[in-house]
Amino acid sequence: MKKMVILGGGYGGLTVANELLEKDLPKDTVLVLVDRMPYQGLKTEYYALAAGTLADIDIRVQYPVDPRLILKFGEVTGVDLDRKLILFENDEPLSYDWLVLGLGCVDKYHNLEGAEQYSESIQTLSSTRKTFQKVNDIAPYGQVTIVGGGLSGVEMAAELRESRSDLNIRVLDRGASVLSAFPGKLQSFVRDWMLEHDIEMRSHICLSRLEGGNPVQSAGAHPYRCHHLDGRYSTKPDCSAAAAS
């Protein structure tokens, strides 16, 4: 039997697997789906999980059950393209005839000093769980700062306000408004909603670094003090496994 391996059981990898199982998988081919988790997490709901408005079990999607599909769980450390092998942290290599990379994205910090060290992430299910723990351990009336006023930052602020009415929530953005890439009518609606729900918005903020979790503006301006920092910077493709080859 020939072997097609899909690395990553997220939206891309799972969609490819379902399409092949429903339509195009040759009879002489077995499909192997590789992921670190035994289920997919609904990434569009990670904001709600981090804020505490949804439970972990509510955002899980089970993988399909099919005799032509083999599920393999583990931490991939690299891909040997010459020998056609998937390398694992604590397991034997897995051979393949065809390979699909669906590894998703990782956080992109735009070379902001201290960002990876001092801010929290909701890029993976594991990191989102840690963010949930830290956010919900903040003392009453503590300060949370969200860097980035795009869709991710706005969604995080809204879910957090629903979960913790006591917290002081601040959104920093380098643009003129939250959702600056979207139509003005939508910007205005979101700004009004945030003002109504006591969410502070700061525009034209260019950060130079994070110091112990406190964002510091460029040009020597004073830092913004906070008890928790959630960075909604941006993402880039996760090519770590492929690059390891």
PDB file of C-alpha atoms in Angstrom:
ATOM      1  CA  MET A   1       0.000   0.000   0.000  1.00  0.00           C
ATOM      2  CA  LYS A   2       1.136   3.514  -0.773  1.00  0.00           C
ATOM      3  CA  LYS A   3       1.068   6.067   2.021  1.00  0.00           C
ATOM      4  CA  MET A   4      -0.050   9.683   1.991  1.00  0.00           C
ATOM      5  CA  VAL A   5       0.833  11.584   5.164  1.00  0.00           C
ATOM      6  CA  ILE A   6      -0.843  14.830   6.240  1.00  0.00           C
ATOM      7  CA  LEU A   7       1.101  16.848   8.810  1.00  0.00           C
ATOM      8  CA  GLY A   8      -1.324  18.865  10.908  1.00  0.00           C
ATOM      9  CA  GLY A   9      -4.925  18.140  11.829  1.00  0.00           C
ATOM     10  CA  GLY A  10      -6.181  21.714  11.730  1.00  0.00           C
ATOM     11  CA  TYR A  11      -8.561  23.250   9.198  1.00  0.00           C
ATOM     12  CA  GLY A  12      -6.292  22.647   6.204  1.00  0.00           C
ATOM     13  CA  GLY A  13      -5.157  19.140   7.066  1.00  0.00           C
ATOM     14  CA  LEU A  14      -8.599  17.952   8.123  1.00  0.00           C
ATOM     15  CA  THR A  15     -10.207  19.405   4.984  1.00  0.00           C
ATOM     16  CA  VAL A  16      -7.716  17.559   2.769  1.00  0.00           C
ATOM     17  CA  ALA A  17      -8.328  14.323   4.694  1.00  0.00           C
ATOM     18  CA  ASN A  18     -12.115  14.593   4.415  1.00  0.00           C
ATOM     19  CA  GLU A  19     -11.980  15.426   0.699  1.00  0.00           C
ATOM     20  CA  LEU A  20      -9.740  12.442  -0.032  1.00  0.00           C
ATOM     21  CA  LEU A  21     -11.868  10.066   2.044  1.00  0.00           C
ATOM     22  CA  GLU A  22     -15.075  11.219   0.391  1.00  0.00           C
ATOM     23  CA  LYS A  23     -13.902  11.428  -3.222  1.00  0.00           C
ATOM     24  CA  ASP A  24     -10.389  10.890  -4.481  1.00  0.00           C
ATOM     25  CA  LEU A  25      -8.361   8.481  -2.306  1.00  0.00           C
ATOM     26  CA  PRO A  26      -6.995   5.678  -4.528  1.00  0.00           C
ATOM     27  CA  LYS A  27      -7.777   2.127  -3.410  1.00  0.00           C
ATOM     28  CA  ASP A  28      -4.080   1.270  -3.088  1.00  0.00           C
ATOM     29  CA  THR A  29      -3.383   4.227  -0.748  1.00  0.00           C
ATOM     30  CA  VAL A  30      -3.663   4.590   3.016  1.00  0.00           C
ATOM     31  CA  LEU A  31      -4.025   8.022   4.602  1.00  0.00           C
ATOM     32  CA  VAL A  32      -2.086   9.007   7.753  1.00  0.00           C
ATOM     33  CA  LEU A  33      -3.045  12.159   9.681  1.00  0.00           C
ATOM     34  CA  VAL A  34      -0.384  13.383  12.114  1.00  0.00           C
ATOM     35  CA  ASP A  35      -1.065  15.854  14.918  1.00  0.00           C
ATOM     36  CA  ARG A  36       0.115  16.495  18.459  1.00  0.00           C
ATOM     37  CA  MET A  37      -3.462  16.408  19.798  1.00  0.00           C
ATOM     38  CA  PRO A  38      -6.158  13.666  19.538  1.00  0.00           C
ATOM     39  CA  TYR A  39      -8.717  16.237  18.352  1.00  0.00           C
ATOM     40  CA  GLN A  40      -8.865  19.533  16.500  1.00  0.00           C
ATOM     41  CA  GLY A  41      -9.499  22.767  18.348  1.00  0.00           C
ATOM     42  CA  LEU A  42     -11.808  25.362  16.779  1.00  0.00           C
ATOM     43  CA  LYS A  43      -9.298  28.168  16.446  1.00  0.00           C
ATOM     44  CA  THR A  44     -11.962  30.801  15.834  1.00  0.00           C
ATOM     45  CA  GLU A  45     -13.116  30.149  19.418  1.00  0.00           C
ATOM     46  CA  TYR A  46      -9.704  30.390  21.102  1.00  0.00           C
ATOM     47  CA  TYR A  47     -10.542  33.966  22.157  1.00  0.00           C
ATOM     48  CA  ALA A  48     -13.557  32.676  24.067  1.00  0.00           C
ATOM     49  CA  LEU A  49     -11.513  29.908  25.687  1.00  0.00           C
ATOM     50  CA  ALA A  50      -8.807  32.365  26.764  1.00  0.00           C
ATOM     51  CA  ALA A  51     -11.402  34.727  28.207  1.00  0.00           C
ATOM     52  CA  GLY A  52     -13.374  31.985  29.922  1.00  0.00           C
ATOM     53  CA  THR A  53     -16.673  32.361  28.051  1.00  0.00           C
ATOM     54  CA  LEU A  54     -16.385  28.846  26.573  1.00  0.00           C
ATOM     55  CA  ALA A  55     -15.127  25.599  28.086  1.00  0.00           C
ATOM     56  CA  ASP A  56     -12.291  23.600  26.549  1.00  0.00           C
ATOM     57  CA  ILE A  57     -14.530  20.671  25.616  1.00  0.00           C
ATOM     58  CA  ASP A  58     -16.914  22.954  23.698  1.00  0.00           C
ATOM     59  CA  ILE A  59     -14.313  23.785  21.041  1.00  0.00           C
ATOM     60  CA  ARG A  60     -13.070  20.279  20.274  1.00  0.00           C
ATOM     61  CA  VAL A  61     -13.718  18.577  16.927  1.00  0.00           C
ATOM     62  CA  GLN A  62     -13.121  14.829  16.695  1.00  0.00           C
ATOM     63  CA  TYR A  63     -11.221  13.370  13.762  1.00  0.00           C
ATOM     64  CA  PRO A  64     -13.102  11.129  11.307  1.00  0.00           C
ATOM     65  CA  VAL A  65     -13.298   7.396  11.905  1.00  0.00           C
ATOM     66  CA  ASP A  66     -12.509   5.489   8.698  1.00  0.00           C
ATOM     67  CA  PRO A  67     -10.639   2.211   8.059  1.00  0.00           C
ATOM     68  CA  ARG A  68      -8.554   3.990   5.393  1.00  0.00           C
ATOM     69  CA  LEU A  69      -7.386   6.662   7.869  1.00  0.00           C
ATOM     70  CA  ILE A  70      -4.605   6.124  10.409  1.00  0.00           C
ATOM     71  CA  LEU A  71      -4.286   8.693  13.197  1.00  0.00           C
ATOM     72  CA  LYS A  72      -0.813   9.237  14.618  1.00  0.00           C
ATOM     73  CA  PHE A  73      -0.116  11.582  17.511  1.00  0.00           C
ATOM     74  CA  GLY A  74       3.246  13.054  18.415  1.00  0.00           C
ATOM     75  CA  GLU A  75       5.613  16.006  18.226  1.00  0.00           C
ATOM     76  CA  VAL A  76       7.192  16.330  14.772  1.00  0.00           C
ATOM     77  CA  THR A  77      10.798  17.548  14.840  1.00  0.00           C
ATOM     78  CA  GLY A  78      11.598  17.505  11.144  1.00  0.00           C
ATOM     79  CA  VAL A  79      11.045  16.155   7.649  1.00  0.00           C
ATOM     80  CA  ASP A  80      13.772  14.345   5.718  1.00  0.00           C
ATOM     81  CA  LEU A  81      12.733  15.136   2.161  1.00  0.00           C
ATOM     82  CA  ASP A  82      15.486  13.039   0.561  1.00  0.00           C
ATOM     83  CA  ARG A  83      14.550   9.841   2.425  1.00  0.00           C
ATOM     84  CA  LYS A  84      10.838  10.719   2.654  1.00  0.00           C
ATOM     85  CA  LEU A  85      10.692  10.376   6.435  1.00  0.00           C
ATOM     86  CA  ILE A  86       8.785  12.257   9.154  1.00  0.00           C
ATOM     87  CA  LEU A  87      10.927  12.612  12.293  1.00  0.00           C
ATOM     88  CA  PHE A  88       9.378  12.567  15.771  1.00  0.00           C
ATOM     89  CA  GLU A  89      10.585  13.656  19.177  1.00  0.00           C
ATOM     90  CA  ASN A  90       9.984  10.334  20.972  1.00  0.00           C
ATOM     91  CA  ASP A  91       9.054   7.876  18.252  1.00  0.00           C
ATOM     92  CA  GLU A  92      10.349   6.064  15.199  1.00  0.00           C
ATOM     93  CA  PRO A  93      10.392   7.904  11.851  1.00  0.00           C
ATOM     94  CA  LEU A  94       7.343   7.589   9.617  1.00  0.00           C
ATOM     95  CA  SER A  95       7.831   6.973   5.904  1.00  0.00           C
ATOM     96  CA  TYR A  96       5.596   8.416   3.189  1.00  0.00           C
ATOM     97  CA  ASP A  97       5.039   8.413  -0.553  1.00  0.00           C
ATOM     98  CA  TRP A  98       3.246  11.762  -0.642  1.00  0.00           C
ATOM     99  CA  LEU A  99       3.300  14.513   1.963  1.00  0.00           C
ATOM    100  CA  VAL A 100       0.831  17.339   2.712  1.00  0.00           C
ATOM    101  CA  LEU A 101       1.985  20.151   5.013  1.00  0.00           C
ATOM    102  CA  GLY A 102      -0.826  21.678   7.051  1.00  0.00           C
ATOM    103  CA  LEU A 103       1.148  22.935  10.035  1.00  0.00           C
ATOM    104  CA  GLY A 104      -0.776  26.172  10.499  1.00  0.00           C
ATOM    105  CA  CYS A 105       0.781  29.388  11.787  1.00  0.00           C
ATOM    106  CA  VAL A 106       2.967  30.693  14.577  1.00  0.00           C
ATOM    107  CA  ASP A 107       3.048  34.135  16.175  1.00  0.00           C
ATOM    108  CA  LYS A 108       4.955  36.878  14.379  1.00  0.00           C
ATOM    109  CA  TYR A 109       6.300  39.509  16.785  1.00  0.00           C
ATOM    110  CA  HIS A 110       7.668  42.016  14.222  1.00  0.00           C
ATOM    111  CA  ASN A 111      11.019  42.160  16.041  1.00  0.00           C
ATOM    112  CA  LEU A 112       9.385  43.819  19.062  1.00  0.00           C
ATOM    113  CA  GLU A 113      11.827  43.374  21.918  1.00  0.00           C
ATOM    114  CA  GLY A 114      10.370  41.379  24.814  1.00  0.00           C
ATOM    115  CA  ALA A 115       7.143  40.461  22.977  1.00  0.00           C
ATOM    116  CA  GLU A 116       7.626  36.702  22.962  1.00  0.00           C
ATOM    117  CA  GLN A 117       8.935  36.704  26.523  1.00  0.00           C
ATOM    118  CA  TYR A 118       6.357  38.929  28.203  1.00  0.00           C
ATOM    119  CA  SER A 119       3.094  38.587  26.263  1.00  0.00           C
ATOM    120  CA  GLU A 120       0.600  35.732  26.087  1.00  0.00           C
ATOM    121  CA  SER A 121      -0.527  33.862  23.002  1.00  0.00           C
ATOM    122  CA  ILE A 122      -3.676  32.157  21.739  1.00  0.00           C
ATOM    123  CA  GLN A 123      -1.966  30.619  18.716  1.00  0.00           C
ATOM    124  CA  THR A 124      -2.220  27.003  19.932  1.00  0.00           C
ATOM    125  CA  LEU A 125      -4.685  25.228  22.195  1.00  0.00           C
ATOM    126  CA  SER A 126      -1.961  24.699  24.772  1.00  0.00           C
ATOM    127  CA  SER A 127      -0.909  28.367  24.823  1.00  0.00           C
ATOM    128  CA  THR A 128      -4.574  29.440  24.959  1.00  0.00           C
ATOM    129  CA  ARG A 129      -5.107  27.331  28.071  1.00  0.00           C
ATOM    130  CA  LYS A 130      -2.140  29.066  29.721  1.00  0.00           C
ATOM    131  CA  THR A 131      -3.505  32.471  28.720  1.00  0.00           C
ATOM    132  CA  PHE A 132      -6.881  31.559  30.225  1.00  0.00           C
ATOM    133  CA  GLN A 133      -5.200  30.659  33.498  1.00  0.00           C
ATOM    134  CA  LYS A 134      -3.219  33.900  33.683  1.00  0.00           C
ATOM    135  CA  VAL A 135      -6.090  36.161  32.650  1.00  0.00           C
ATOM    136  CA  ASN A 136      -8.516  34.661  35.111  1.00  0.00           C
ATOM    137  CA  ASP A 137      -5.986  34.725  37.934  1.00  0.00           C
ATOM    138  CA  ILE A 138      -5.726  38.524  37.693  1.00  0.00           C
ATOM    139  CA  ALA A 139      -6.909  40.234  40.860  1.00  0.00           C
ATOM    140  CA  PRO A 140     -10.169  42.236  40.689  1.00  0.00           C
ATOM    141  CA  TYR A 141      -9.868  45.511  38.744  1.00  0.00           C
ATOM    142  CA  GLY A 142      -6.495  44.550  37.307  1.00  0.00           C
ATOM    143  CA  GLN A 143      -5.218  45.966  34.010  1.00  0.00           C
ATOM    144  CA  VAL A 144      -5.122  43.930  30.775  1.00  0.00           C
ATOM    145  CA  THR A 145      -3.483  45.434  27.701  1.00  0.00           C
ATOM    146  CA  ILE A 146      -4.138  44.035  24.225  1.00  0.00           C
ATOM    147  CA  VAL A 147      -1.591  44.995  21.570  1.00  0.00           C
ATOM    148  CA  GLY A 148      -3.274  45.236  18.194  1.00  0.00           C
ATOM    149  CA  GLY A 149      -6.732  46.545  17.339  1.00  0.00           C
ATOM    150  CA  GLY A 150      -7.489  44.285  14.389  1.00  0.00           C
ATOM    151  CA  LEU A 151     -10.081  41.506  14.334  1.00  0.00           C
ATOM    152  CA  SER A 152      -8.159  39.365  16.811  1.00  0.00           C
ATOM    153  CA  GLY A 153      -7.616  42.172  19.303  1.00  0.00           C
ATOM    154  CA  VAL A 154     -11.233  43.342  19.116  1.00  0.00           C
ATOM    155  CA  GLU A 155     -12.564  39.808  19.535  1.00  0.00           C
ATOM    156  CA  MET A 156     -10.285  39.189  22.512  1.00  0.00           C
ATOM    157  CA  ALA A 157     -11.358  42.438  24.180  1.00  0.00           C
ATOM    158  CA  ALA A 158     -15.056  41.681  23.665  1.00  0.00           C
ATOM    159  CA  GLU A 159     -14.842  38.127  25.035  1.00  0.00           C
ATOM    160  CA  LEU A 160     -12.778  39.305  27.984  1.00  0.00           C
ATOM    161  CA  ARG A 161     -15.291  42.000  28.847  1.00  0.00           C
ATOM    162  CA  GLU A 162     -18.077  39.423  28.771  1.00  0.00           C
ATOM    163  CA  SER A 163     -16.102  37.187  31.112  1.00  0.00           C
ATOM    164  CA  ARG A 164     -14.641  39.786  33.505  1.00  0.00           C
ATOM    165  CA  SER A 165     -16.705  42.934  33.998  1.00  0.00           C
ATOM    166  CA  ASP A 166     -14.276  44.090  36.713  1.00  0.00           C
ATOM    167  CA  LEU A 167     -11.111  44.245  34.621  1.00  0.00           C
ATOM    168  CA  ASN A 168      -9.629  47.387  33.111  1.00  0.00           C
ATOM    169  CA  ILE A 169      -9.131  46.527  29.440  1.00  0.00           C
ATOM    170  CA  ARG A 170      -6.976  48.600  27.106  1.00  0.00           C
ATOM    171  CA  VAL A 171      -6.407  48.137  23.349  1.00  0.00           C
ATOM    172  CA  LEU A 172      -3.296  49.678  21.778  1.00  0.00           C
ATOM    173  CA  ASP A 173      -3.042  50.110  18.016  1.00  0.00           C
ATOM    174  CA  ARG A 174      -0.687  51.982  15.711  1.00  0.00           C
ATOM    175  CA  GLY A 175      -3.512  52.932  13.358  1.00  0.00           C
ATOM    176  CA  ALA A 176      -6.013  55.758  13.676  1.00  0.00           C
ATOM    177  CA  SER A 177      -8.718  53.440  14.999  1.00  0.00           C
ATOM    178  CA  VAL A 178      -9.503  49.866  15.879  1.00  0.00           C
ATOM    179  CA  LEU A 179     -10.232  47.850  12.725  1.00  0.00           C
ATOM    180  CA  SER A 180      -8.481  50.554  10.698  1.00  0.00           C
ATOM    181  CA  ALA A 181      -8.387  48.285   7.620  1.00  0.00           C
ATOM    182  CA  PHE A 182     -12.193  48.032   7.562  1.00  0.00           C
ATOM    183  CA  PRO A 183     -14.943  50.453   6.459  1.00  0.00           C
ATOM    184  CA  GLY A 184     -15.468  53.535   8.620  1.00  0.00           C
ATOM    185  CA  LYS A 185     -19.016  52.563   9.556  1.00  0.00           C
ATOM    186  CA  LEU A 186     -17.776  49.313  11.104  1.00  0.00           C
ATOM    187  CA  GLN A 187     -14.964  51.128  12.906  1.00  0.00           C
ATOM    188  CA  SER A 188     -17.447  53.588  14.370  1.00  0.00           C
ATOM    189  CA  PHE A 189     -19.799  50.812  15.511  1.00  0.00           C
ATOM    190  CA  VAL A 190     -16.995  48.924  17.274  1.00  0.00           C
ATOM    191  CA  ARG A 191     -15.589  52.076  18.892  1.00  0.00           C
ATOM    192  CA  ASP A 192     -19.036  52.956  20.256  1.00  0.00           C
ATOM    193  CA  TRP A 193     -19.493  49.425  21.590  1.00  0.00           C
ATOM    194  CA  MET A 194     -16.124  49.517  23.326  1.00  0.00           C
ATOM    195  CA  LEU A 195     -16.805  52.899  24.889  1.00  0.00           C
ATOM    196  CA  GLU A 196     -20.176  51.663  26.101  1.00  0.00           C
ATOM    197  CA  HIS A 197     -18.462  48.659  27.705  1.00  0.00           C
ATOM    198  CA  ASP A 198     -15.618  50.640  29.291  1.00  0.00           C
ATOM    199  CA  ILE A 199     -12.808  49.399  27.055  1.00  0.00           C
ATOM    200  CA  GLU A 200     -10.031  51.954  26.655  1.00  0.00           C
ATOM    201  CA  MET A 201      -8.673  52.502  23.129  1.00  0.00           C
ATOM    202  CA  ARG A 202      -5.333  54.153  22.348  1.00  0.00           C
ATOM    203  CA  SER A 203      -4.513  54.958  18.712  1.00  0.00           C
ATOM    204  CA  HIS A 204      -1.257  55.899  16.941  1.00  0.00           C
ATOM    205  CA  ILE A 205       0.752  53.895  19.472  1.00  0.00           C
ATOM    206  CA  CYS A 206       4.110  52.628  18.202  1.00  0.00           C
ATOM    207  CA  LEU A 207       5.765  50.284  20.670  1.00  0.00           C
ATOM    208  CA  SER A 208       9.511  49.871  20.897  1.00  0.00           C
ATOM    209  CA  ARG A 209       9.716  47.080  23.476  1.00  0.00           C
ATOM    210  CA  LEU A 210       8.040  45.282  26.365  1.00  0.00           C
ATOM    211  CA  GLU A 211       9.570  45.528  29.819  1.00  0.00           C
ATOM    212  CA  GLY A 212       8.305  42.912  32.238  1.00  0.00           C
ATOM    213  CA  GLY A 213       5.017  42.864  30.379  1.00  0.00           C
ATOM    214  CA  ASN A 214       4.635  46.643  30.232  1.00  0.00           C
ATOM    215  CA  PRO A 215       4.486  48.053  26.682  1.00  0.00           C
ATOM    216  CA  VAL A 216       6.847  50.982  26.077  1.00  0.00           C
ATOM    217  CA  GLN A 217       6.229  53.492  23.297  1.00  0.00           C
ATOM    218  CA  SER A 218       8.938  54.582  20.926  1.00  0.00           C
ATOM    219  CA  ALA A 219      10.425  58.087  21.124  1.00  0.00           C
ATOM    220  CA  GLY A 220      10.951  57.727  24.868  1.00  0.00           C
ATOM    221  CA  ALA A 221       7.312  57.989  25.951  1.00  0.00           C
ATOM    222  CA  HIS A 222       6.267  56.486  29.270  1.00  0.00           C
ATOM    223  CA  PRO A 223       5.334  52.787  29.502  1.00  0.00           C
ATOM    224  CA  TYR A 224       1.760  51.540  29.887  1.00  0.00           C
ATOM    225  CA  ARG A 225       1.471  49.645  33.152  1.00  0.00           C
ATOM    226  CA  CYS A 226      -0.508  46.402  33.143  1.00  0.00           C
ATOM    227  CA  HIS A 227      -0.977  43.152  35.036  1.00  0.00           C
ATOM    228  CA  HIS A 228      -1.363  41.074  31.892  1.00  0.00           C
ATOM    229  CA  LEU A 229      -0.412  41.608  28.264  1.00  0.00           C
ATOM    230  CA  ASP A 230      -2.072  39.806  25.384  1.00  0.00           C
ATOM    231  CA  GLY A 231      -0.275  40.286  22.070  1.00  0.00           C
ATOM    232  CA  ARG A 232      -2.410  40.086  18.911  1.00  0.00           C
ATOM    233  CA  TYR A 233       0.471  40.878  16.575  1.00  0.00           C
ATOM    234  CA  SER A 234       0.055  38.716  13.455  1.00  0.00           C
ATOM    235  CA  THR A 235       0.908  35.246  12.216  1.00  0.00           C
ATOM    236  CA  LYS A 236       3.256  33.555   9.771  1.00  0.00           C
ATOM    237  CA  PRO A 237       3.262  29.997   8.339  1.00  0.00           C
ATOM    238  CA  ASP A 238       4.754  27.334  10.596  1.00  0.00           C
ATOM    239  CA  CYS A 239       7.566  25.898   8.493  1.00  0.00           C
ATOM    240  CA  SER A 240       9.671  24.649  11.421  1.00  0.00           C
ATOM    241  CA  ALA A 241       9.280  20.945  10.641  1.00  0.00           C
ATOM    242  CA  ALA A 242      10.040  21.375   6.954  1.00  0.00           C
ATOM    243  CA  ALA A 243      12.963  23.690   7.685  1.00  0.00           C
ATOM    244  CA  ALA A 244      14.458  21.074   9.990  1.00  0.00           C
ATOM    245  CA  SER A 245      15.166  18.862   6.998  1.00  0.00           C
TER     246      SER A 245
END
